[in-house]
Coordinates of C-alpha atoms and ligand atoms in Angstrom, one line a residue:
Chain A
M1424 CA 4.0 -21.7 32.0
G1425 CA 3.0 -18.1 32.0
H1426 CA 5.4 -16.4 34.3
I1427 CA 6.8 -12.9 33.7
E1428 CA 9.7 -11.1 35.4
F1429 CA 10.8 -7.6 35.1
R1430 CA 14.2 -7.3 36.9
D1431 CA 15.5 -3.8 37.7
I1432 CA 14.4 -2.1 34.6
Y1433 CA 15.9 1.4 33.6
K1434 CA 14.7 3.4 30.9
S1435 CA 15.2 6.9 29.6
F1436 CA 14.2 9.0 26.8
G1437 CA 16.8 11.6 26.3
P1438 CA 17.1 13.4 29.6
K1439 CA 13.9 12.1 30.8
H1440 CA 14.1 9.0 33.3
V1441 CA 11.0 7.3 33.0
L1442 CA 11.9 4.0 34.6
R1443 CA 14.4 3.9 37.4
G1444 CA 14.9 0.2 38.6
V1445 CA 11.4 -1.5 38.4
S1446 CA 11.2 -5.1 39.3
L1447 CA 8.0 -7.1 39.1
N1448 CA 7.0 -10.8 39.0
V1449 CA 3.7 -11.8 37.6
D1450 CA 2.5 -15.4 38.3
P1451 CA 0.9 -17.6 35.7
G1452 CA -3.0 -17.0 35.3
E1453 CA -2.8 -13.9 37.3
V1454 CA -4.7 -10.8 36.6
F1455 CA -2.0 -8.3 37.6
F1456 CA -2.8 -4.5 37.6
I1457 CA -0.3 -1.7 37.0
I1458 CA -1.5 1.7 38.4
G1459 CA 0.0 5.1 38.7
Q1460 CA -0.2 8.7 37.5
S1461 CA -0.1 9.8 34.0
G1462 CA 3.4 9.7 32.7
A1463 CA 4.5 7.2 35.4
G1464 CA 5.8 4.9 32.6
K1465 CA 3.1 2.1 32.8
S1466 CA 3.1 2.0 29.0
V1467 CA 6.6 2.3 28.6
L1468 CA 7.2 -0.6 31.1
V1469 CA 4.9 -3.2 29.4
K1470 CA 6.2 -2.4 25.9
H1471 CA 9.5 -4.0 27.2
L1472 CA 7.8 -7.3 27.5
I1473 CA 7.3 -7.8 23.7
G1474 CA 10.3 -6.0 22.7
L1475 CA 8.7 -2.8 21.3
L1476 CA 11.3 -0.9 23.6
R1477 CA 14.4 -2.1 25.0
P1478 CA 15.7 -1.3 28.5
D1479 CA 18.8 0.7 29.2
S1480 CA 19.6 -2.0 31.7
G1481 CA 17.6 -4.8 33.4
R1482 CA 16.4 -7.8 32.3
V1483 CA 13.0 -9.2 31.1
L1484 CA 12.3 -12.8 31.7
L1485 CA 9.3 -14.7 30.0
D1486 CA 8.8 -18.3 31.7
G1487 CA 12.3 -18.0 32.9
V1488 CA 13.9 -17.2 29.4
D1489 CA 15.8 -14.2 29.2
V1490 CA 14.4 -12.2 26.2
T1491 CA 16.2 -8.9 27.0
D1492 CA 18.6 -9.2 24.1
F1493 CA 16.4 -11.0 21.6
K1494 CA 16.6 -9.7 18.1
E1495 CA 13.4 -8.1 16.5
K1496 CA 13.0 -11.5 14.3
E1497 CA 13.3 -13.7 17.8
F1498 CA 10.4 -11.6 19.2
Y1499 CA 8.0 -12.7 16.7
P1500 CA 7.1 -16.1 18.0
I1501 CA 6.8 -14.5 21.5
R1502 CA 4.5 -11.8 20.4
K1503 CA 2.2 -14.4 19.1
R1504 CA 2.0 -15.7 22.6
C1505 CA 1.8 -12.4 24.2
A1506 CA -0.8 -10.0 22.8
M1507 CA -1.1 -6.5 23.5
V1508 CA -4.1 -4.0 23.4
F1509 CA -2.7 -0.5 23.0
Q1510 CA -3.8 2.4 25.0
N1511 CA -5.0 4.3 21.7
S1512 CA -6.5 1.0 20.3
T1513 CA -4.5 1.1 17.1
L1514 CA -6.9 -0.2 14.6
F1515 CA -5.7 -0.1 11.1
D1516 CA -7.9 2.5 9.5
S1517 CA -7.5 1.3 5.9
M1518 CA -9.4 -1.9 6.8
T1519 CA -12.9 -2.8 7.9
L1520 CA -13.4 -3.9 11.6
V1521 CA -13.5 -7.6 10.5
D1522 CA -10.4 -7.3 8.2
N1523 CA -8.6 -5.8 11.3
V1524 CA -9.5 -8.7 13.3
A1525 CA -8.8 -11.2 10.4
L1526 CA -5.4 -10.0 9.8
P1527 CA -3.4 -11.8 12.5
I1528 CA -5.3 -14.9 11.8
R1529 CA -4.8 -14.8 8.1
K1530 CA -1.0 -14.2 8.6
H1531 CA -0.4 -16.6 11.3
R1532 CA -3.0 -19.5 10.7
D1533 CA -3.3 -21.9 7.9
V1534 CA -6.8 -20.8 6.8
T1535 CA -8.4 -19.4 3.8
V1536 CA -9.3 -15.7 3.8
K1537 CA -12.9 -16.6 4.1
E1538 CA -12.5 -18.8 7.2
A1539 CA -10.2 -16.2 8.8
R1540 CA -13.1 -13.6 8.2
E1541 CA -15.6 -16.2 9.9
M1542 CA -13.3 -16.6 12.9
A1543 CA -12.8 -13.0 13.1
V1544 CA -16.6 -12.4 13.4
D1545 CA -16.7 -14.9 16.2
K1546 CA -14.2 -12.8 18.0
L1547 CA -16.1 -9.5 17.3
R1548 CA -19.1 -11.2 18.8
L1549 CA -17.3 -11.7 21.9
V1550 CA -17.2 -8.0 22.5
G1551 CA -20.6 -7.3 20.9
M1552 CA -19.1 -5.4 17.8
H1553 CA -20.0 -8.2 15.2
T1554 CA -23.0 -6.0 13.7
Y1555 CA -20.5 -3.3 12.8
A1556 CA -18.1 -5.9 11.1
E1557 CA -18.0 -4.3 7.6
R1558 CA -17.7 -0.6 8.8
F1559 CA -14.3 1.2 9.2
P1560 CA -12.6 2.3 12.3
A1561 CA -13.0 6.0 11.6
D1562 CA -16.8 5.6 12.0
F1563 CA -16.4 4.7 15.8
G1564 CA -15.4 6.4 19.0
D1565 CA -12.8 5.4 21.5
G1566 CA -14.9 2.8 23.3
M1567 CA -16.2 0.8 20.5
R1568 CA -12.6 0.9 18.9
K1569 CA -11.0 -0.4 22.0
K1570 CA -13.5 -3.3 22.0
V1571 CA -12.5 -4.2 18.6
A1572 CA -8.9 -3.9 19.6
I1573 CA -9.3 -6.5 22.4
A1574 CA -10.9 -8.8 19.9
R1575 CA -8.1 -8.6 17.6
A1576 CA -5.6 -9.1 20.5
L1577 CA -7.3 -12.4 21.4
T1578 CA -7.6 -13.9 17.9
L1579 CA -4.3 -15.9 18.3
D1580 CA -5.4 -17.4 21.6
P1581 CA -2.5 -15.9 23.6
E1582 CA -1.1 -17.0 26.7
F1583 CA -0.3 -13.5 28.0
V1584 CA -2.4 -10.4 27.3
I1585 CA -1.2 -6.9 28.1
F1586 CA -4.4 -4.5 28.3
D1587 CA -3.3 -1.0 28.3
E1588 CA -6.2 0.9 29.8
P1589 CA -8.9 -1.5 28.4
T1590 CA -11.9 0.5 30.0
T1591 CA -10.9 4.0 29.6
G1592 CA -13.2 5.9 27.4
I1593 CA -15.8 3.0 27.5
D1594 CA -19.3 3.3 28.9
P1595 CA -19.9 1.4 32.3
I1596 CA -21.8 -1.6 30.9
S1597 CA -19.1 -2.4 28.3
A1598 CA -16.4 -1.7 31.0
A1599 CA -18.0 -4.3 33.2
M1600 CA -18.2 -6.7 30.1
V1601 CA -14.4 -6.1 29.5
D1602 CA -13.6 -6.8 33.1
K1603 CA -15.8 -9.9 33.1
L1604 CA -13.9 -11.0 30.1
I1605 CA -10.5 -10.5 31.5
R1606 CA -11.5 -12.3 34.6
H1607 CA -12.7 -15.3 32.3
L1608 CA -9.6 -15.5 30.4
S1609 CA -7.7 -15.9 33.6
D1610 CA -10.0 -18.1 35.5
N1611 CA -11.0 -20.5 32.6
I1612 CA -8.4 -20.3 30.1
G1613 CA -5.3 -19.8 32.4
V1614 CA -4.2 -16.5 30.5
T1615 CA -1.9 -14.3 32.5
S1616 CA -3.2 -10.7 32.2
I1617 CA -1.4 -7.4 32.8
V1618 CA -3.9 -4.5 33.0
I1619 CA -3.0 -0.8 33.2
S1620 CA -5.8 1.0 34.5
H1621 CA -7.0 4.2 36.2
D1622 CA -10.5 2.6 36.7
L1623 CA -10.9 2.0 40.4
R1624 CA -13.9 -0.1 39.6
S1625 CA -11.9 -2.5 37.7
I1626 CA -9.1 -2.4 39.9
F1627 CA -11.0 -3.2 43.0
G1628 CA -13.3 -5.5 41.1
I1629 CA -11.0 -8.1 39.5
A1630 CA -7.2 -7.4 40.4
D1631 CA -5.4 -10.5 41.9
R1632 CA -2.5 -8.2 42.5
I1633 CA -1.7 -4.6 42.1
A1634 CA 1.5 -2.8 41.4
M1635 CA 1.8 0.9 41.7
L1636 CA 4.6 2.8 40.0
Y1637 CA 5.6 6.3 41.3
Q1638 CA 8.4 8.4 40.1
G1639 CA 10.0 5.6 38.2
K1640 CA 10.0 3.1 40.7
L1641 CA 7.7 0.4 42.2
L1642 CA 5.7 1.8 45.3
L1643 CA 3.8 -1.2 46.5
D1644 CA 3.1 -4.5 44.9
G1645 CA 0.2 -6.2 46.9
T1646 CA -3.4 -7.6 46.8
Q1647 CA -6.5 -5.4 46.9
E1648 CA -6.4 -5.7 50.8
D1649 CA -2.9 -4.5 50.9
Y1650 CA -3.9 -1.4 49.1
K1651 CA -7.0 -0.7 51.1
N1652 CA -5.0 -1.2 54.4
S1653 CA -1.9 0.5 53.4
D1654 CA -0.9 3.4 55.5
N1655 CA 1.1 5.0 52.9
P1656 CA -0.5 8.4 52.3
I1657 CA 0.6 8.7 48.7
I1658 CA -1.4 5.3 48.0
Q1659 CA -4.3 6.4 49.8
Q1660 CA -4.4 9.7 48.0
F1661 CA -4.3 7.7 44.7
I1662 CA -6.8 5.2 45.6
Q1663 CA -9.2 7.9 46.8
G1664 CA -8.6 10.1 44.1
Q1665 CA -7.9 13.2 46.4
P1666 CA -6.6 16.3 44.5
E1667 CA -4.3 17.3 47.3
G1668 CA -2.0 15.2 49.1
P1669 CA 1.6 14.2 49.4
M1670 CA 1.8 12.9 45.8
E1671 CA 4.0 15.1 43.5
V1672 CA 2.3 15.9 40.2
Chain B
M602 CA 30.3 36.5 28.7
S603 CA 33.6 37.8 27.5
P604 CA 33.9 39.5 23.9
M605 CA 36.2 36.7 22.8
H606 CA 33.5 34.1 23.9
K607 CA 30.9 35.8 22.0
I608 CA 33.0 36.0 18.8
A609 CA 33.9 32.2 19.3
R610 CA 30.1 31.4 19.7
T611 CA 29.3 33.4 16.5
F612 CA 31.8 31.3 14.6
Q613 CA 30.8 28.0 16.2
R614 CA 27.0 28.5 15.3
P615 CA 27.4 28.0 11.6
L616 CA 29.7 24.9 12.1
H617 CA 27.3 23.6 14.7
L618 CA 24.3 23.8 12.2
L619 CA 26.4 22.5 9.3
G620 CA 27.5 19.6 11.5
D621 CA 23.7 18.8 12.4
W622 CA 22.8 19.1 8.8
A623 CA 25.5 16.5 7.8
M624 CA 24.6 14.3 10.4
G625 CA 21.1 14.4 9.5
W626 CA 21.8 13.4 5.8
F627 CA 24.3 10.6 6.8
H628 CA 21.3 9.3 9.3
H629 CA 18.9 9.3 6.3
I630 CA 21.4 7.8 3.8
G631 CA 22.1 5.1 6.2
G632 CA 18.6 4.5 6.9
L633 CA 17.6 4.2 3.3
G634 CA 20.5 2.0 2.7
L635 CA 19.1 -0.5 5.4
L636 CA 15.7 -0.3 4.2
T637 CA 16.8 -1.2 0.4
W638 CA 18.9 -4.0 1.9
Q639 CA 15.7 -5.5 3.8
V640 CA 13.6 -5.0 0.7
L641 CA 16.3 -6.8 -1.6
V642 CA 16.6 -9.7 1.0
Y643 CA 12.9 -10.2 0.9
L644 CA 12.8 -10.4 -2.9
L645 CA 15.0 -13.5 -2.7
P646 CA 13.1 -16.5 -3.7
W647 CA 13.6 -18.3 -0.2
K648 CA 12.9 -15.3 1.7
W649 CA 9.9 -14.3 -0.4
N650 CA 7.7 -12.5 1.9
F651 CA 5.0 -10.1 1.0
D652 CA 1.1 -9.8 1.6
G653 CA -1.1 -10.6 -1.6
P654 CA -4.4 -8.6 -0.5
E655 CA -2.3 -5.7 0.6
T656 CA -0.4 -5.6 -2.8
W657 CA -3.7 -5.5 -4.8
R658 CA -5.1 -2.7 -2.8
T659 CA -1.8 -0.9 -3.2
M660 CA -1.5 -1.5 -7.1
Y661 CA -5.0 -0.1 -7.5
R662 CA -4.5 2.9 -5.3
V663 CA -1.1 3.6 -6.9
G664 CA -1.6 2.8 -10.5
V665 CA -5.2 2.9 -11.6
K666 CA -6.0 6.1 -9.9
S667 CA -2.8 7.8 -11.3
F668 CA -3.7 7.0 -15.0
P669 CA -5.9 10.1 -15.7
I670 CA -3.4 12.6 -14.3
V671 CA -0.7 11.0 -16.3
V672 CA -2.6 10.8 -19.5
V673 CA -3.3 14.7 -19.0
T674 CA 0.2 15.6 -18.3
A675 CA 1.5 13.6 -21.1
V676 CA -0.6 14.9 -23.8
L677 CA 0.3 18.3 -22.7
V678 CA 4.1 17.5 -22.5
G679 CA 3.8 16.1 -26.1
A680 CA 2.0 19.3 -27.3
I681 CA 4.6 21.6 -25.6
M682 CA 7.7 19.6 -27.1
V683 CA 6.1 20.0 -30.6
I684 CA 5.2 23.6 -30.3
Q685 CA 9.0 24.5 -29.0
S686 CA 10.8 22.6 -31.5
G687 CA 8.2 23.8 -34.3
L688 CA 9.8 27.2 -34.1
Y689 CA 13.1 25.8 -35.7
I690 CA 11.4 23.3 -37.8
E691 CA 9.5 26.0 -39.5
Q692 CA 12.6 28.0 -39.9
Y693 CA 14.6 25.4 -41.5
G694 CA 11.8 23.7 -43.3
A695 CA 12.9 20.3 -41.6
H696 CA 9.2 19.1 -41.2
G697 CA 10.5 15.4 -41.3
L698 CA 12.5 15.8 -38.3
L699 CA 9.6 17.1 -36.0
G700 CA 8.6 13.7 -34.9
W701 CA 12.2 12.6 -34.3
G702 CA 12.9 15.8 -32.2
A703 CA 10.0 15.4 -30.1
G704 CA 9.8 11.7 -29.9
Y705 CA 13.7 11.3 -28.9
A706 CA 13.4 13.9 -26.1
I707 CA 10.1 12.4 -24.7
L708 CA 11.1 8.8 -24.8
R709 CA 14.6 9.1 -23.3
S710 CA 14.3 11.8 -20.7
V711 CA 11.4 14.1 -20.5
G712 CA 8.6 11.5 -20.4
P713 CA 10.0 9.4 -17.5
I714 CA 11.2 12.4 -15.6
L715 CA 8.0 14.3 -15.7
I716 CA 5.8 11.4 -15.0
G717 CA 8.4 10.4 -12.0
L718 CA 7.8 13.8 -10.6
M719 CA 4.0 13.6 -10.8
F720 CA 4.1 10.2 -9.5
S721 CA 6.2 11.1 -6.5
G722 CA 4.1 14.2 -5.8
R723 CA 0.9 12.1 -5.8
V724 CA 1.7 8.5 -5.0
G725 CA 5.0 9.1 -3.1
A726 CA 3.6 11.9 -0.8
N727 CA 0.4 9.8 -0.3
N728 CA 2.5 6.9 0.7
T729 CA 4.5 8.8 3.1
A730 CA 1.7 10.4 4.7
E731 CA -0.2 7.2 5.2
L732 CA 2.8 5.4 6.7
G733 CA 3.7 8.3 8.8
T734 CA 0.1 8.7 10.4
M735 CA 0.3 4.8 11.0
K736 CA 3.6 5.4 12.7
V737 CA 2.5 8.3 15.0
T738 CA -0.7 6.7 15.8
D739 CA 1.1 3.4 16.9
Q740 CA -0.4 1.4 14.1
I741 CA 3.2 0.2 13.0
D742 CA 4.0 -1.0 16.7
A743 CA 0.6 -2.7 16.5
L744 CA 1.7 -4.7 13.4
R745 CA 5.0 -5.6 15.3
A746 CA 2.9 -6.6 18.3
L747 CA 0.9 -8.9 16.0
S748 CA 4.2 -10.5 14.8
I749 CA 3.9 -9.0 11.4
D750 CA 6.9 -7.6 10.0
P751 CA 6.1 -4.0 8.8
V752 CA 8.6 -4.1 6.0
A753 CA 7.1 -7.4 4.6
Y754 CA 3.5 -6.3 5.3
L755 CA 3.7 -2.6 4.3
V756 CA 6.8 -1.9 2.4
M757 CA 7.1 -4.8 -0.1
P758 CA 3.6 -4.5 -1.6
R759 CA 4.2 -0.8 -2.0
F760 CA 7.7 -1.3 -3.5
M761 CA 6.3 -3.9 -6.0
A762 CA 3.2 -1.8 -6.8
M763 CA 5.2 1.4 -7.5
I764 CA 7.9 -0.1 -9.8
V765 CA 5.4 -2.1 -11.8
M766 CA 2.9 1.1 -12.0
M767 CA 5.7 3.5 -12.7
F768 CA 6.7 1.3 -15.7
L769 CA 3.2 0.9 -17.0
L770 CA 2.5 4.7 -16.4
V771 CA 5.5 5.9 -18.5
V772 CA 4.6 3.2 -21.3
V773 CA 1.2 4.8 -21.4
G774 CA 2.6 8.3 -20.9
N775 CA 5.1 8.0 -23.7
A776 CA 2.3 6.8 -26.0
T777 CA 0.0 9.6 -25.2
A778 CA 2.7 12.3 -25.4
L779 CA 3.4 11.1 -29.0
I780 CA -0.2 11.3 -29.7
G781 CA -0.5 14.7 -28.1
G782 CA 2.6 15.8 -30.2
A783 CA 1.2 14.4 -33.4
L784 CA -2.3 16.2 -33.0
T785 CA -0.4 19.5 -32.1
S786 CA 1.7 19.2 -35.1
Q787 CA -1.3 18.5 -37.4
F788 CA -3.6 21.2 -36.0
L789 CA -1.1 23.8 -34.8
L790 CA 1.8 23.7 -37.1
D791 CA 0.4 22.2 -40.2
V792 CA 2.7 19.4 -40.3
N793 CA 1.0 16.1 -41.2
M794 CA 0.5 13.6 -38.7
V795 CA 1.4 10.7 -40.7
L796 CA 4.6 12.4 -41.4
F797 CA 5.3 13.0 -37.7
F798 CA 4.7 9.2 -36.9
Q799 CA 6.9 8.3 -39.8
S800 CA 9.7 10.6 -38.6
V801 CA 9.3 8.9 -35.1
V802 CA 9.3 5.4 -36.3
T803 CA 12.2 6.0 -38.9
Y804 CA 14.5 8.0 -36.5
V805 CA 13.7 6.9 -33.0
L806 CA 15.7 3.8 -32.0
L807 CA 14.3 0.9 -29.8
E808 CA 17.2 1.7 -27.6
D809 CA 15.8 5.2 -26.9
L810 CA 12.6 3.6 -25.7
M811 CA 14.4 1.1 -23.5
H812 CA 16.7 3.9 -22.1
G813 CA 13.5 5.7 -20.9
L814 CA 11.9 2.6 -19.6
M815 CA 15.0 1.6 -17.7
K816 CA 14.7 4.9 -16.0
S817 CA 11.2 4.5 -15.2
V818 CA 12.1 1.3 -13.3
A819 CA 14.9 3.1 -11.5
F820 CA 12.5 6.0 -10.6
G821 CA 9.9 3.8 -9.2
F822 CA 12.5 1.8 -7.1
A823 CA 13.7 5.3 -5.6
I824 CA 10.3 6.7 -5.0
A825 CA 9.2 3.6 -3.4
I826 CA 12.1 3.4 -1.0
I827 CA 12.5 7.0 -0.3
S828 CA 8.5 7.4 0.3
C829 CA 8.3 4.4 2.7
Y830 CA 11.4 5.3 4.4
F831 CA 10.3 8.8 5.3
G832 CA 7.1 7.4 6.4
L833 CA 8.2 4.9 8.7
Q834 CA 10.7 7.0 10.5
T835 CA 8.0 9.7 11.2
S836 CA 7.7 11.0 14.7
G837 CA 6.0 13.9 16.5
G838 CA 2.4 13.8 15.5
A839 CA 0.5 15.7 12.6
V840 CA 3.5 18.3 12.5
G841 CA 5.9 15.1 12.1
V842 CA 3.9 13.7 9.2
G843 CA 4.1 17.1 7.4
R844 CA 7.8 17.2 7.7
A845 CA 8.1 13.6 6.5
V846 CA 6.0 14.3 3.4
N847 CA 8.0 17.3 2.6
A848 CA 11.4 15.4 3.1
S849 CA 10.1 12.5 1.0
V850 CA 8.8 14.8 -2.0
V851 CA 12.2 16.7 -1.8
G852 CA 14.2 13.7 -1.5
S853 CA 12.6 12.0 -4.3
A854 CA 13.0 14.8 -6.7
I855 CA 16.6 15.1 -6.0
A856 CA 17.1 11.3 -6.4
L857 CA 15.1 11.3 -9.9
F858 CA 17.4 13.9 -11.1
A859 CA 20.5 12.3 -9.9
I860 CA 19.4 8.9 -11.3
D861 CA 18.3 10.5 -14.7
Y862 CA 21.8 12.0 -14.9
A863 CA 23.6 8.9 -13.8
I864 CA 21.7 6.8 -16.3
T865 CA 22.1 9.3 -19.3
Y866 CA 25.7 9.8 -18.6
A867 CA 26.3 6.1 -18.5
A868 CA 24.6 5.4 -21.6
L869 CA 26.7 8.1 -23.6
Ligands
ATP1315 N1 8.9 7.0 22.3 C1 9.1 7.9 23.4 N2 9.9 9.0 23.4 C2 10.2 9.9 24.2 N3 9.5 9.9 25.3 C3 8.4 9.0 25.6 C4 8.4 7.8 24.6 N4 7.4 7.1 25.1 C5 7.0 7.5 26.4 N5 7.7 8.6 26.6 C6 7.7 9.5 27.9 O1 7.5 8.7 29.0 C7 6.9 9.0 29.9 C8 5.9 7.9 30.3 O2 5.1 7.6 29.3 P1 3.9 6.4 29.4 O3 3.3 6.4 28.2 O4 4.5 5.2 29.9 O5 3.1 6.9 30.6 P2 1.7 6.2 31.3 O6 2.1 5.9 32.7 O7 1.3 5.2 30.4 O8 0.7 7.1 31.3 P3 -0.8 7.5 30.7 O9 -1.6 6.9 32.0 O10 -0.9 9.0 30.5 O11 -0.9 6.5 29.6 C9 6.0 10.2 29.5 O12 6.4 11.3 30.1 C10 6.3 10.3 28.0 O13 6.4 11.6 27.6
MG1316 MG1 -0.1 4.8 29.0

């Protein structure tokens, strides 16, 4: 349980070829990082997993089940098992924070509205946002919204979680807290996580395995050690954050 | 480029634009049809799918907040109808027909269409902007990612609320327009208010009222589907939201007149 496979995924938007044959395997319970330049197609790739985007060719497998040709309706049960934290948080701004988090509980669990809200406050406590439960998303900056989005994604106790840049725009303390949470989900609950990140501290802090996308293809799939020891100049440039080098921008 | 080529290009260009324009229309008509179909399916008792809290929130926002503006518009419409017909009424001394003239026009057509246009400008545009902003900020995808069907969660409540509220607003609008007409006839034309109402009650048929109310339901239906559709298909950031609102208001207006024409014609 908890295995994810991308098999030779191609995806273009009009003339723009974003993914050009990406294959990845994520093992159960792993914290799997995807890194790469802005525009490399990281967000596009992970959206294929829950059917928000469909590949031009290639296959997506979840626990060995080929979900590539699933209809929108058939994806709904999968999305309950596989949660996603979007890059820009995507809280519903017509609702308070607690209603945001309570929404999936209210829709998918057989509980009263009151119980759903209590459960939501518990989830908010997990990310330290419970004191702001009755405020609206517009009152907060990126960092705090992202924390609430993480709480919302965890409400249905998913087996897989996709975190799209969970620590971008967050202060270092909260970022460390988020990293710890991701590690905890994997180590103690067996959640499989895919984390998209530019944050070198997270990458070299909690990653079990790292995949780097470059020009629509997989450049390297390996452990932290593999990356540190890699003699590929592009990888070295990226993980050291050098402004100049062989990488094409 | 050869001169022939240039000439060919000059002729091709309008055709090209015409083609693009037609494609755009067909695209939207197809999309509207699809959304209507989905909504109708969710209305089936065994597929019944919509969200309670979201429906109440929308009802309040759509209806309660529109009442003041509808009342003001309706009073003025009633007054205008009476002043306009007053000219002829005076000339022919047919004071007893004033209520009939104004009431007939208001109930059958003028009331529903004007309130419909107000409704589309206020509620429809607002709705398209809200859904459009949700779309371009990925909130619609976020709903899908939470296994919540955007049509069931967002469109159904709005659909129900808009039809119910459009109906109620037309009922209230009709009443206030008649009151506005009566007051105007009393104080501006010196035609007794009682005579005005007697004329309405005697000559205006229940069928006239029903005719207008039927239109109001059809208008609510159209505005709901059109404003939701253009909201949900928004793309391209803030500019895209502007474009979507524009398309929604124009589309609704065209639809209202087309429906008004069709129903009026069918009832002849
Ligand atoms: N719906 C879409 N329509 C058209 N182009 C798109 C769409 N989604 C993504 N793209 C394009 O695909 C490319 C990859 O986008 P993506 O969001 O996956 O990048 P990313 O690797 O996540 O970058 P970042 O680190 O900035 O988030 C971009 O050039 C983007 O313009
Ligand atoms: Mg991204």
